[in-house]
XYZ file of C-alpha atoms in Angstrom:
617
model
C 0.000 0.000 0.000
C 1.283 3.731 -1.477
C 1.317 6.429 1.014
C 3.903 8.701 -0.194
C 5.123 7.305 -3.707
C 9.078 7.029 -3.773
C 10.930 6.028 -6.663
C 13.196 3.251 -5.811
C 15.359 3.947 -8.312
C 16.391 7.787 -7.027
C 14.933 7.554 -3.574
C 12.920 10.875 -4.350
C 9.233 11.190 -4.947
C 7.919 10.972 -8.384
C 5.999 14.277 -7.779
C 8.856 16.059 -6.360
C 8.957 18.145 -9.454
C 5.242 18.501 -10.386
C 6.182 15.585 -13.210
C 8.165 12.286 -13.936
C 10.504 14.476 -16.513
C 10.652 12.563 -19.505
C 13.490 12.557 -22.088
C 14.035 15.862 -24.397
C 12.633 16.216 -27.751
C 8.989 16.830 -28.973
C 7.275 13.633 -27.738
C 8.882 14.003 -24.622
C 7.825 17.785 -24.448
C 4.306 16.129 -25.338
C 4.357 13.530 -22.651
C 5.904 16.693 -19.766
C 2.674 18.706 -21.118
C -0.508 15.762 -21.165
C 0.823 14.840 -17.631
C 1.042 18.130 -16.253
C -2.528 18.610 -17.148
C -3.594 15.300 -16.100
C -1.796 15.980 -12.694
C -3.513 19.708 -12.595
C -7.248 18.475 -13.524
C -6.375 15.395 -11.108
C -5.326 18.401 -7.827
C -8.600 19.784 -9.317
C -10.882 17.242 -8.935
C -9.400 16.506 -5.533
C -10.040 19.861 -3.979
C -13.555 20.584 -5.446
C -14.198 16.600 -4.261
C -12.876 18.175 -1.161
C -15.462 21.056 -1.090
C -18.096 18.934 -2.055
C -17.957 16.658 1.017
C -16.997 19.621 3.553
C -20.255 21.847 2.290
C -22.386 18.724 3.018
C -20.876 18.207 6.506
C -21.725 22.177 6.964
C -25.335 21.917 5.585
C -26.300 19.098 7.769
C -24.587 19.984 11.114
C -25.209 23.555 10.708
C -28.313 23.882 8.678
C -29.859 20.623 8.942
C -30.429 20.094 5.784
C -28.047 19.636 2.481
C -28.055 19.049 -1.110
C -29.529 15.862 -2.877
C -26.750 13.698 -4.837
C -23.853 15.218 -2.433
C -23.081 11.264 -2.178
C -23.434 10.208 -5.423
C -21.386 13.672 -7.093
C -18.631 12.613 -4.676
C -18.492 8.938 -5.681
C -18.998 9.947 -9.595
C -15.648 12.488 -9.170
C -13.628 9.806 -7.459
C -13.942 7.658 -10.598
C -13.106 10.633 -12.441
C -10.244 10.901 -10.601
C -8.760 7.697 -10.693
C -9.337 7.774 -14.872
C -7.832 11.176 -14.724
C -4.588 9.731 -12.212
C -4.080 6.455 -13.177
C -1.535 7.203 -16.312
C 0.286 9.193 -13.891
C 1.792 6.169 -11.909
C 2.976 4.112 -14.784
C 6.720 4.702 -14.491
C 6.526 5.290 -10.570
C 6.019 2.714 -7.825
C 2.900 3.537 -7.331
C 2.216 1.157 -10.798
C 2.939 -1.468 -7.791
C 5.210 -3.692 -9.620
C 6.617 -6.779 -8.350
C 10.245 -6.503 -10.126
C 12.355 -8.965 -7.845
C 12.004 -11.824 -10.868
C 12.932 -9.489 -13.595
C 15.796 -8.067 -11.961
C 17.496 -11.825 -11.719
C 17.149 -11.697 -15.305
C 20.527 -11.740 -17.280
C 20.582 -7.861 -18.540
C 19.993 -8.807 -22.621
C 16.211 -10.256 -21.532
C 15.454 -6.923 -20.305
C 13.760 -5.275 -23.015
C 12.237 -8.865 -23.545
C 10.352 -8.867 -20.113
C 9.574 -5.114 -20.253
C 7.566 -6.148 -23.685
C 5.842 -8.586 -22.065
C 5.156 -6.653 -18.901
C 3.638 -3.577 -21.617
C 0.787 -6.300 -22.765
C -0.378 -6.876 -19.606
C -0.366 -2.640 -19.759
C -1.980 -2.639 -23.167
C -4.638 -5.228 -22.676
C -5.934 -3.525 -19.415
C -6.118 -0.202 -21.171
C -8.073 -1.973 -23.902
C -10.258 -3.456 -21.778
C -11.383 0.220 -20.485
C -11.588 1.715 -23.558
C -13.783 -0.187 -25.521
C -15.326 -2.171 -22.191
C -16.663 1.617 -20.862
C -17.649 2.247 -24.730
C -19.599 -0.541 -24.841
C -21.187 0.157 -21.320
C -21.938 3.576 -22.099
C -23.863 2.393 -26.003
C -25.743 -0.309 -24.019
C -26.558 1.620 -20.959
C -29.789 3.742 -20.327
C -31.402 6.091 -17.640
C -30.447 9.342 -16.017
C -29.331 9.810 -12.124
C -32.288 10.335 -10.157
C -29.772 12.413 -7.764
C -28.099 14.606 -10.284
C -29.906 14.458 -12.923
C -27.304 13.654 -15.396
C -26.907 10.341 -18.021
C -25.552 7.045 -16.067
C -23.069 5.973 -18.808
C -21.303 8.812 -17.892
C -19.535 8.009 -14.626
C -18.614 4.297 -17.145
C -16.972 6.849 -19.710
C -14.612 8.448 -16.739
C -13.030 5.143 -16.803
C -13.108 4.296 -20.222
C -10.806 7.719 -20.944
C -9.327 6.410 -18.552
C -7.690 3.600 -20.571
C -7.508 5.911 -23.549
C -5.078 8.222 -21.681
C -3.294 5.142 -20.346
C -2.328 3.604 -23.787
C -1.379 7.267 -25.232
C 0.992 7.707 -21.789
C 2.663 4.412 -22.062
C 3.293 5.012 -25.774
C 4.633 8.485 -25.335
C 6.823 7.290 -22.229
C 8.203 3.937 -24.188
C 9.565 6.351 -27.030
C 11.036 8.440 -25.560
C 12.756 5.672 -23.628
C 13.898 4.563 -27.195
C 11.421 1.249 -27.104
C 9.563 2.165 -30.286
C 9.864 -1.175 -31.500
C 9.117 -2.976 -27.911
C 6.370 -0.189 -27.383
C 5.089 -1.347 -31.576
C 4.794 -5.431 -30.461
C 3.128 -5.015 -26.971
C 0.469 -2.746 -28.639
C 0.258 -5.217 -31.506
C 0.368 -8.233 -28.971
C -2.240 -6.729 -26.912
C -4.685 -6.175 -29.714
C -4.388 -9.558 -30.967
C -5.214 -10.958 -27.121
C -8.121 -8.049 -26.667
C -9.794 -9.427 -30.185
C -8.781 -12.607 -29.807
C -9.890 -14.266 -26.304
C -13.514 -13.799 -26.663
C -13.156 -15.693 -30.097
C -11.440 -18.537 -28.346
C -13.944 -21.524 -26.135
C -11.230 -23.553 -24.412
C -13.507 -26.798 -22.742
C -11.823 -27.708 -19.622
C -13.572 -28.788 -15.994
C -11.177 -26.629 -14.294
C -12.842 -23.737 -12.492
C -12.338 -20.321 -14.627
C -10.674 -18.373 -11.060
C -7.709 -21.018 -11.620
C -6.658 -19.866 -15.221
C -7.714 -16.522 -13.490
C -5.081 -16.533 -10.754
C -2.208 -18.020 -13.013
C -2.722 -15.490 -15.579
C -2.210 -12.487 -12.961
C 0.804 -14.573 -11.130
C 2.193 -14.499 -14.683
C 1.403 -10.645 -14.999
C 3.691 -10.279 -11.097
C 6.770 -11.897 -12.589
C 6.436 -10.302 -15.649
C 6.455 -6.893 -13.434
C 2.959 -5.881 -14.926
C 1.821 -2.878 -12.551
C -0.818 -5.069 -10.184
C -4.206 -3.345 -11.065
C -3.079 -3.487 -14.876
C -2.390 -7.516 -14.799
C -5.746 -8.023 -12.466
C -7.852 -6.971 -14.713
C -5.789 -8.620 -17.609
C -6.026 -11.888 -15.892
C -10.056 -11.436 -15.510
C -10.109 -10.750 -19.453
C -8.440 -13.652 -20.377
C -10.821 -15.934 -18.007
C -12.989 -15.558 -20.263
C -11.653 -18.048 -22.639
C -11.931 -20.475 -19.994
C -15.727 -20.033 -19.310
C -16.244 -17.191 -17.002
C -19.025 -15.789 -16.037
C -17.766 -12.074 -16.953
C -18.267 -10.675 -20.115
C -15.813 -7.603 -21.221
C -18.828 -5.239 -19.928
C -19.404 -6.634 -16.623
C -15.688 -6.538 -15.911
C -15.592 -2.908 -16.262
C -18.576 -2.506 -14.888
C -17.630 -4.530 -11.664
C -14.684 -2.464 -11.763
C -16.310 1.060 -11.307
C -18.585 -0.373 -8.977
C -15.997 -1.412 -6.332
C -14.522 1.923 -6.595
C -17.581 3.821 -6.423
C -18.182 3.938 -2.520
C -18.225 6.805 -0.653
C -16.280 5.903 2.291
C -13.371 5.416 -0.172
C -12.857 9.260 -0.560
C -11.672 9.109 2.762
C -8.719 7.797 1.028
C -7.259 10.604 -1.180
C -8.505 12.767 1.916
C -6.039 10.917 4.770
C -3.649 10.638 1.989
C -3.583 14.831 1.525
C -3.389 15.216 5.103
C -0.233 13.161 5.656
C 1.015 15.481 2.665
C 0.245 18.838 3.947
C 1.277 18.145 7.520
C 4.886 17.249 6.432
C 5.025 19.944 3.854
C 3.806 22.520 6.747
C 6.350 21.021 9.276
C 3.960 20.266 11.924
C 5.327 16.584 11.640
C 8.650 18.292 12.833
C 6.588 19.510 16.083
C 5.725 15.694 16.898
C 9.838 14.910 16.273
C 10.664 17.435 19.199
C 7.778 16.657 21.324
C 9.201 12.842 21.162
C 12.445 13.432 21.753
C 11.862 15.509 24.877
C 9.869 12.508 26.010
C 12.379 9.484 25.443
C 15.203 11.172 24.306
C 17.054 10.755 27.316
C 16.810 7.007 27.488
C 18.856 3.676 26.126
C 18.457 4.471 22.674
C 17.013 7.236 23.168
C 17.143 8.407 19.531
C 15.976 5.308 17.873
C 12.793 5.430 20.882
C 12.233 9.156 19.945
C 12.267 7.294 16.076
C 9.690 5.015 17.240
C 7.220 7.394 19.599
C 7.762 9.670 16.475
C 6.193 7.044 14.288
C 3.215 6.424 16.999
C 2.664 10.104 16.606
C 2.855 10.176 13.236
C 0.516 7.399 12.544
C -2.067 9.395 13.863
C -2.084 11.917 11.136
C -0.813 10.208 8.114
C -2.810 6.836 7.805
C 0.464 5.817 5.371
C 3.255 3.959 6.496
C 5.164 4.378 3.377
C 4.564 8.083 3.776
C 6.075 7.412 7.209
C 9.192 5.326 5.811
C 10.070 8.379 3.637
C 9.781 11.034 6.436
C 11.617 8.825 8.975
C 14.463 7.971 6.562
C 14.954 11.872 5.557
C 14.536 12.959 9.015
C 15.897 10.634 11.557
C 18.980 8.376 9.313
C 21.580 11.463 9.540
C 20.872 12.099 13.320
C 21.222 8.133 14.209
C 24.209 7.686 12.152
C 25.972 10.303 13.947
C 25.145 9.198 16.914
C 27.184 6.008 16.436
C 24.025 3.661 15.145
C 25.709 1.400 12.109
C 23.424 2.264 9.246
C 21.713 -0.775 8.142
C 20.740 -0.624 11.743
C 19.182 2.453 11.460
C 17.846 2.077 8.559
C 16.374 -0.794 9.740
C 14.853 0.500 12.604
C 13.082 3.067 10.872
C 11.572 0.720 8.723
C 10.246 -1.461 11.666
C 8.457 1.446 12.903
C 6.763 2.565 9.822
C 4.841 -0.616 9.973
C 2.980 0.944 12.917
C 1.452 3.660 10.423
C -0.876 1.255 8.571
C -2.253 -0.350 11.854
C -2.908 2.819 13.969
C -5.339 4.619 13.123
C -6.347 6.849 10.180
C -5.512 3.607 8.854
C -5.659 3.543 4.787
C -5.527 -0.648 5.275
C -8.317 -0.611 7.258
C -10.557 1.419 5.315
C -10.054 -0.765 2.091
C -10.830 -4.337 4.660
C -13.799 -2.424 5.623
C -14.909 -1.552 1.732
C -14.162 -4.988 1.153
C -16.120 -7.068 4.107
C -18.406 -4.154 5.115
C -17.220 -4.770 8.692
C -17.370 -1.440 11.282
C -14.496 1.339 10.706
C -15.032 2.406 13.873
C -14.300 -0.720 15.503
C -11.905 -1.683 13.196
C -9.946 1.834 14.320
C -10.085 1.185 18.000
C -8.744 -2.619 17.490
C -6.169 -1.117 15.361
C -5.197 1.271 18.667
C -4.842 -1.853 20.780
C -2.785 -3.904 18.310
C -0.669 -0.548 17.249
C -0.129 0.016 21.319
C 1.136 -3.546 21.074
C 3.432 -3.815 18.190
C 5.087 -0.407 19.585
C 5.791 -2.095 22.860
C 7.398 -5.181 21.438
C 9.283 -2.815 19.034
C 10.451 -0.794 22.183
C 11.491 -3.928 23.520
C 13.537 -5.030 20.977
C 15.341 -1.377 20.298
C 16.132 -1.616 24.084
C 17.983 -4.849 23.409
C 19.847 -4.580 20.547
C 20.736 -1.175 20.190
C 23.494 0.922 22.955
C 23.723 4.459 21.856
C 27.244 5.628 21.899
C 26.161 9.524 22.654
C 23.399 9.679 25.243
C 20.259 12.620 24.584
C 20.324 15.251 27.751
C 16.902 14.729 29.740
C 14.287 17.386 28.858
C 13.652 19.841 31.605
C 9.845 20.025 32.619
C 9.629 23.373 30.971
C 11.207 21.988 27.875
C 8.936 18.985 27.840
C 5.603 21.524 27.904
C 6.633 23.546 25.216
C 7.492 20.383 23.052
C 3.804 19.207 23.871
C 2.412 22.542 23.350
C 4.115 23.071 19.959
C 3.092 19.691 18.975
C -0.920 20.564 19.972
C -2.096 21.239 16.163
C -1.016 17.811 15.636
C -2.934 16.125 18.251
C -5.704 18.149 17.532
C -6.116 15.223 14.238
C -6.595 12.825 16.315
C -9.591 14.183 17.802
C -10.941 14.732 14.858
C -10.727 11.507 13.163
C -10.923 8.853 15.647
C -13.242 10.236 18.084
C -15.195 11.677 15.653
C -16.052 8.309 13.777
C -16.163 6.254 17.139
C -18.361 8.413 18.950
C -20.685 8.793 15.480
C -20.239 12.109 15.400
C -19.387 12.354 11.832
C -18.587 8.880 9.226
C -15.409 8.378 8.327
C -15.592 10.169 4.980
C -16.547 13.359 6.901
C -14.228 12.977 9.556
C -11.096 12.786 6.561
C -12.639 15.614 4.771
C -12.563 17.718 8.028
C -8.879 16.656 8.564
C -7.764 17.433 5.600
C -9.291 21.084 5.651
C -7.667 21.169 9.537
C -4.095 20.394 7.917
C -4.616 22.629 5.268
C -5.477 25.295 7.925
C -1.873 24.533 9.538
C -0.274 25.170 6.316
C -1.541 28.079 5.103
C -1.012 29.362 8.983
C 2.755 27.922 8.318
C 2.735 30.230 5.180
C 3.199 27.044 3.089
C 3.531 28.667 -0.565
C 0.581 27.604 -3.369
C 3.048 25.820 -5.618
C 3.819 23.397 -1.942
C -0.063 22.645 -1.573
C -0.632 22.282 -5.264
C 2.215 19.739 -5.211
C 0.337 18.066 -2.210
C -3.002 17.931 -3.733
C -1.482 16.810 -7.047
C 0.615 14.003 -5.000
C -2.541 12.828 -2.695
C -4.616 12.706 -6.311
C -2.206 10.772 -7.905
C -1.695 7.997 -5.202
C -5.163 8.073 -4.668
C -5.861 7.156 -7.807
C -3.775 3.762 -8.066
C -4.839 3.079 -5.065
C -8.276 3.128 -6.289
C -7.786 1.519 -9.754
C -6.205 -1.305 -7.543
C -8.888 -1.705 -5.244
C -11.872 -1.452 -8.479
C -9.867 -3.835 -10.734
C -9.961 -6.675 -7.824
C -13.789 -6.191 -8.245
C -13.639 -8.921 -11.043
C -11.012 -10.624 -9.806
C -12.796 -11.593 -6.499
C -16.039 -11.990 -8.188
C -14.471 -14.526 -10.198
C -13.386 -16.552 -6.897
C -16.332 -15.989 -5.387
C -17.923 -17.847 -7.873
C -16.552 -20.582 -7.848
C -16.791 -20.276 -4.347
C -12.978 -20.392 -2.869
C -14.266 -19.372 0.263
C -15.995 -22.390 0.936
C -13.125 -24.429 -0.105
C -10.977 -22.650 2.680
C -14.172 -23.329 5.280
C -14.010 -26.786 4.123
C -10.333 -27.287 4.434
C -10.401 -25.620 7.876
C -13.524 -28.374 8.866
C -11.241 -31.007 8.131
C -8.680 -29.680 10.600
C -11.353 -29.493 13.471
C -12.818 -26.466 11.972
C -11.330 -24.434 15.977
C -10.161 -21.052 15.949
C -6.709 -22.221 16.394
C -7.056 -23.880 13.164
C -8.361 -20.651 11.654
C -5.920 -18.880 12.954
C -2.707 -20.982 11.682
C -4.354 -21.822 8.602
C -5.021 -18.457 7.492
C -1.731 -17.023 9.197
C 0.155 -19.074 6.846
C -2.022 -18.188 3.802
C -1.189 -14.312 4.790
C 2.122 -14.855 5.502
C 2.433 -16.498 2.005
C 0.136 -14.053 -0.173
C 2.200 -11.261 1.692
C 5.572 -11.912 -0.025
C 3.899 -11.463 -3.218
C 1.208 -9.126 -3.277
C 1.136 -5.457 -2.151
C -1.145 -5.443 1.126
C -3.955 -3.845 -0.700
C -4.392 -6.465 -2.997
C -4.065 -8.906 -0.494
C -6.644 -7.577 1.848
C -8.607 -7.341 -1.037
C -8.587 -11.029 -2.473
C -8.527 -12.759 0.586
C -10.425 -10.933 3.276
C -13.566 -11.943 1.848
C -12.181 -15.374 1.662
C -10.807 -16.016 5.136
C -13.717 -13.963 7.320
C -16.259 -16.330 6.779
C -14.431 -19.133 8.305
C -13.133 -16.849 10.861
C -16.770 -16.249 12.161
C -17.612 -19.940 11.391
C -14.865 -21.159 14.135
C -16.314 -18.090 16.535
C -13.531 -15.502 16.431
C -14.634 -11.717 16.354
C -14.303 -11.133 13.402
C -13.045 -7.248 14.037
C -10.358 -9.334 15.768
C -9.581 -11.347 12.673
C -9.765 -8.383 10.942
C -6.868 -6.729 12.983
C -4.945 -9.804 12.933
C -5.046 -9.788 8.823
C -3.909 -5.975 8.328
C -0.928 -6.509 11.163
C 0.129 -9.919 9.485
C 0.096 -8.232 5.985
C 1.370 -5.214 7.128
C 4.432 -7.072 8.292
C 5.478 -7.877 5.027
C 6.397 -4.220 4.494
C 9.896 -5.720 5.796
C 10.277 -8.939 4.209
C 11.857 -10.138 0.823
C 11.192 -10.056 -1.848
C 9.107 -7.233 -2.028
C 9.334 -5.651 1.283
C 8.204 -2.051 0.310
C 8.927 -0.184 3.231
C 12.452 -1.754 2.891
C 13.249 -0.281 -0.674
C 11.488 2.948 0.484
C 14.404 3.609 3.207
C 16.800 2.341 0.601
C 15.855 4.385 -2.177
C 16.070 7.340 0.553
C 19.185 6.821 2.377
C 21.310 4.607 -0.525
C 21.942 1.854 2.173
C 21.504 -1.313 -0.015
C 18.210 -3.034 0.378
C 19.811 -6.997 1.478
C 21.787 -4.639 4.227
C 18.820 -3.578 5.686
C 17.157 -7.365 4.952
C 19.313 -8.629 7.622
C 19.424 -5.863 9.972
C 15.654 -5.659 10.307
C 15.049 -9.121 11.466
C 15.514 -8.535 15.702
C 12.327 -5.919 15.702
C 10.715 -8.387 12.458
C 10.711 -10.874 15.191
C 9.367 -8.102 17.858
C 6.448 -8.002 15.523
C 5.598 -11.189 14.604
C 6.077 -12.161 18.736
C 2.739 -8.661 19.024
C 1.282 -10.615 15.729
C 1.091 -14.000 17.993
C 0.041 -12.482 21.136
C -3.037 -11.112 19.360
C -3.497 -14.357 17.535
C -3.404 -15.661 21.008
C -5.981 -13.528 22.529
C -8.467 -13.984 19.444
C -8.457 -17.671 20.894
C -8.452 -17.985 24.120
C -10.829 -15.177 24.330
C-alpha cells in the first residue's frame, strides 16, 4: 500500500517536481505537457471533491439540511479521478510492480520482459476503452440524484484507458522502445480481439486460469491493477461468467463507494502536515519525552512514528519522512546504518495499523465490517506492536552519545508546539467512534484542519498544489487497484474459494486455532507477493467467513489480517517499506534485509500475542 510514492530507483518522490521528466525532444515535451494537465485536472478534482464533502458536513450539522446527490457527485468524481490519475503512476512505484524476478534476469532479456510486462499494460487499457464504450452504447437512464446520463460516470473510466495507452506510448519512445512499445500494442490487440473468439472446454474452475494469468502478470512486473484486470479478461476463454462489460462494470462499482474518498482525503493530510512542518513539532515533542533514554534516539524514532501514525494513515509516507529525518541524526550518533535504517523501517509498519488507517478502510470496503471498531482494534494492536518494538530497540541497540533529559519546561513547550497535531486525532478517531461524523466526513474535516496549519505555516501555493497533485495521484492507483480486484474476487467468489478454505479448515477441526494458523500461513504467504492492498482485497472476503464460522470476532480477525500483511512491508522479496528507506538513504536493500530481522521478530512475537488472545478469548 502507497502512502507517499518514492521512486526506488532515485529515492525521491515521483511528484517532487510537479512531473516524472521525460526525455528531451517533442514527444517528450508532449508527454511533460498531457501529464502536467492530467496531474492539474487530477489536484482539481481533488479539492472541489474536497469542497463537495466539507459543504455537506456544513449543511447538515449547521443547517440541517443539504443538497440531494452530495453522495453520489462525490463517488462519480472519485472515478473521475482515478481515470484522470491512473496514467500518472505508470513509471513510478505507485504502478505497484513486483520486479524482484525481472531483476534476476541476465541484462539482454530486459527489453524482452519489459515487452511482455507492456501487454499486460496494453490489454488492461483496452479493456477500459472499448469495455466503458460498450457500457456507455448499451446503458440507459439518467441519475435520479443529479440528474445527469448514467453511462457517464462508465466513460470516466473508459478515458481512462484511452489516456493510459497514449501515456505508455509516449513514455516507451522516448525511452527509445519504439519497436518494444510497436509489439506489446500489436500483442495486446491480438489478445483483446482474440480471447472472446477462443472456447477452451476444460472442468477446471475459470478463477484457476484466473489466478495463473495475474501470477504471470507479477513476474512479468505488470503494474498489479493493470495484470488483475488482464487476468479477468483472459478468463474468459476459460468459461467465465464475466463478459468484457461486466468486468468494467464490476470495476467502477468497487470503486464507487463513498467511504473510499476518505482515502485521497487521509492521503492529503499526511502530505500537507509534512510539507507545513507540523510533523517536525511531533519529532521534538518525542524526543523531549524518550530522548534521554537507552536508545534514546531510535525510541524518539519510534514514539515519532506512533505520533505520526495518527495523522498520516500511510506507512510508506512514514518510511520516507523517517528515513529523511531521523537516518543522519542516528548515524551520527554512532548507530551502524543498516541498523538504522532498519529500525526506521520497523516502525513505519505501525502507520498502517494505527489509526487513520488507509488498510483498514479498504478491509472495511471490502467485508463491510465497522471502521469504527476496526480503528479502536487497530489502537490496541498498534499500542502492542510499539511495545514489542520498544522492547527489541532496548535490546539490541546501545547508543554511543546519550540525549540530555528534557527539563519540565522543555517537555511543555514540546507538547504545546506539537498541539495542532494532536488536535487530528480528535478529529478523526473520536469523531467516527463516537458517530459524530462517518469516516468520509471525519477525513474531509482533517484534511481542511491540515490545510489550515499550512496556510497558517505560510506554506507557498506551488507546496499545496504539489500536495493535492501528490494525494490525487496515489489516490488514484490506489483506487484503480482496489476497483480492478472487483472482477477478480467476483471470479473466486464464484466458484466459491471461500468455501473451499471453510471446508479445508472443517477437516482440521474447523477451531479457531485452526483458523488462525491456517489463514496465518495463507497471509504470511500471499504477503511476499502481493502489495497489502491487494491482499486484503482477495482474501479478506475469503478467510472472514471461516473466521466467524470457528467463533472468532471477526473485528479481531480483521486486525490480525492488516498486522500480518502489514508485516510484510519488511520482508523479501518485495518488502516495500524496505526499498522505500533504501531508495532514501542509498543503504543497499539486502543490508537492511538482515538488519531488520531482531524488531521483524518483535512483531511477529505482538502478531502471535493477538493471535493468542483472538483464541483464548
Amino acid at each position: 500500500m502507497s502512502g507517499e510514492a518514492i521512486d526506488l530507483a532515485t529515492g525521491q518522490s515521483p511528484f517532487a517536481d510537479g512531473a516524472i521528466a521525460p526525455s528531451s525532444g517533442l514527444v517528450g515535451r508532449l508527454l511533460k505537457l498531457i501529464e502536467d494537465v492530467l496531474g492539474a485536472l487530477s489536484a482539481l478534482i481533488l479539492a472541489v471533491l474536497l469542497a463537495v464533502v466539507l459543504v455537506s458536513v456544513v449543511l447538515r450539522y449547521f443547517f440541517s439540511t443539504g443538497f440531494i446527490g452530495a453522495e453520489d457527485l462525490g463517488i462519480w468524481m472519485h472515478v473521475a479521478l482515478i481515470a484522470l490519475g491512473a496514467p500518472l503512476s505508470l513509471n513510478s512505484a505507485l504502478a505497484m510492480r513486483l520486479d524482484v524476478f525481472v531483476r534476476l534476469l541476465p541484462d539482454r532479456l530486459t527489453p524482452v520482459t519489459q515487452v511482455l510486462g507492456d501487454i499486460f499494460t496494453v490489454l488492461a487499457a483496452l479493456i477500459l476503452l472499448f469495455g466503458g464504450s460498450e457500457i456507455m452504447r448499451m446503458l440507459g437512464g439518467i441519475s435520479p440524484t443529479l440528474g445527469i446520463p448514467e453511462w457517464i460516470r462508465f466513460g470516466f473510466l473508459g478515458a481512462g484507458g484511452g489516456l493510459v495507452l497514449l501515456v505508455l506510448f509516449l513514455r516507451r519512445i522516448t525511452e527509445g522502445r519504439i519497436a518494444g512499445v510497436a509489439v506489446s500494442i500489436l500483442v495486446g490487440a491480438a489478445l483483446y480481439f482474440g480471447v472472446p473468439e477462443v472456447g477452451i472446454d476444460t472442468d477446471l474452475p475459470p478463477s484457476l486460469f484466473l489466478a495463473l494469468t495475474a501470477a504471470l502478470g507479477l513476474v512479468l512486473a505488470a503494474p498489479l491493477a493493470h495484470a488483475f484486470l488482464a487476468a479477468a479478461y483472459v478468463a474468459i476463454a476459460f468459461g467465465s461468467s464475466l463478459p468484457e462489460p461486466a468486468i468494467v462494470s464490476t470495476t467502477v462499482t468497487g470503486m464507487s463507494k463513498f467511504l473510499l474518498l476518505a482515502i485521497p482525503f487521509f492521503l492529503l493530510v499526511g502530505g500537507l502536515l509534512t510539507a507545513s512542518g507540523v510533523a517536525n513539532q511531533l519529532v521534538r515533542f518525542a524526543a523531549s519525552m524518550v530522548g534521554h533514554r537507552r536508545a534514546g534516539l531510535a525510541q524518539t524514532t519510534l514514539l515519532t512514528s506512533v505520533l505520526f501514525s495518527g495523522a498520516s494513515g500511510s506507512s510508506v509516507a512514514n518510511a520516507a519522512f523517517g528515513a529523511s529525518t531521523f537516518q543522519p541524526e542516528l548515524v551520527k550518533h554512532g548507530y551502524p546504518p543498516a541498523q538504522a535504517g532498519a529500525i526506521i523501517a520497523a516502525t513505519s509498519v505501525l502507520d498502517n495499523v494505527i489509526p487513520p488507517s488507509i488498510a483498514f478502510l479498504i478491509l472495511a470496503a471490502a467485508t463491510n465490517l465497522s471502521v469504527g471498531s476496526l480503528l479502536v482494534g487497530g489502537f490496541f494492536a498498534g499500542g502492542l506492536m510499539a511495545i514489542c518494538l520498544a522492547v527489541a530497540i532496548h535490546l539490541t541497540v546501545r547508543e554511543q552519545v546519550t540525549q540530555p533529559r528534557a527539563t519540565g519546561t522543555e517537555r511543555w513547550k514540546a507538547a504545546v508546539s506539537a498541539i495542532p497535531a494532536f488536535g487530528l486525532g480528535v478529529i478523526v478517531v473520536i469523531g467516527i467512534r463516537v458517530g459524530i461524523v462517518t469516516t468520509t466526513e471525519a477525513a474531509a474535516l482533517a484534511a481542511l484542519y491540515t490545510f489550515g496549519l499550512a496556510v497558517w505555516s505560510r506554506l507557498g501555493f506551488s507546496s499545496i498544489f504539489l500536495a493535492f497533485r501528490q494525494a490525487a495521484t496515489e489516490a488514484a492507483a490506489i483506487g484503480l487497484l482496489i476497483g480492478t480486484a472487483g472482477p477478480f474476487a467476483f471470479l473466486l467468489a464464484v466458484d466459491d474459494v471461500s468455501g473451499l478454505v471453510t471446508n479445508f479448515v472443517t477437516l482440521l477441526g474447523g477451531s479457531a486455532l485452526a483458523v488462525i494458523v491456517l489463514s496465518n500461513v495463507i497471509l504470511l504467504l500471499v504477503g511476499l507477493v502481493l502489495d497489502i492492498g491487494a491482499a486484503i482485497l482477495l482474501f479478506g472476503p475469503i478467510l472472514l467467513p471461516a473466521a466467524v464460522a470457528a467463533g472468532i470476532d471477526p473485528i479481531h480477525f480483521g486486525v490480525i489480517l492488516v498486522v500480518n500483511l502489514m508485516i510484510h512491508g519488511l520482508t523479501p522479496p518485495l518488502g516495500m517499506l524496505i526499498f522505500v528507506v533504501s531508495g532514501v538513504t542509498r543503504i543497499p536493500a539486502t543490508a537492511l534485509f538482515r538488519a531488520v530481522v531482531p524488531y521483524l521478530v518483535a512483531l511477529l512475537v505482538s502478531l502471535a500475542i493477538l493471535c493468542a488472545w483472538a483464541i483464548i478469548f
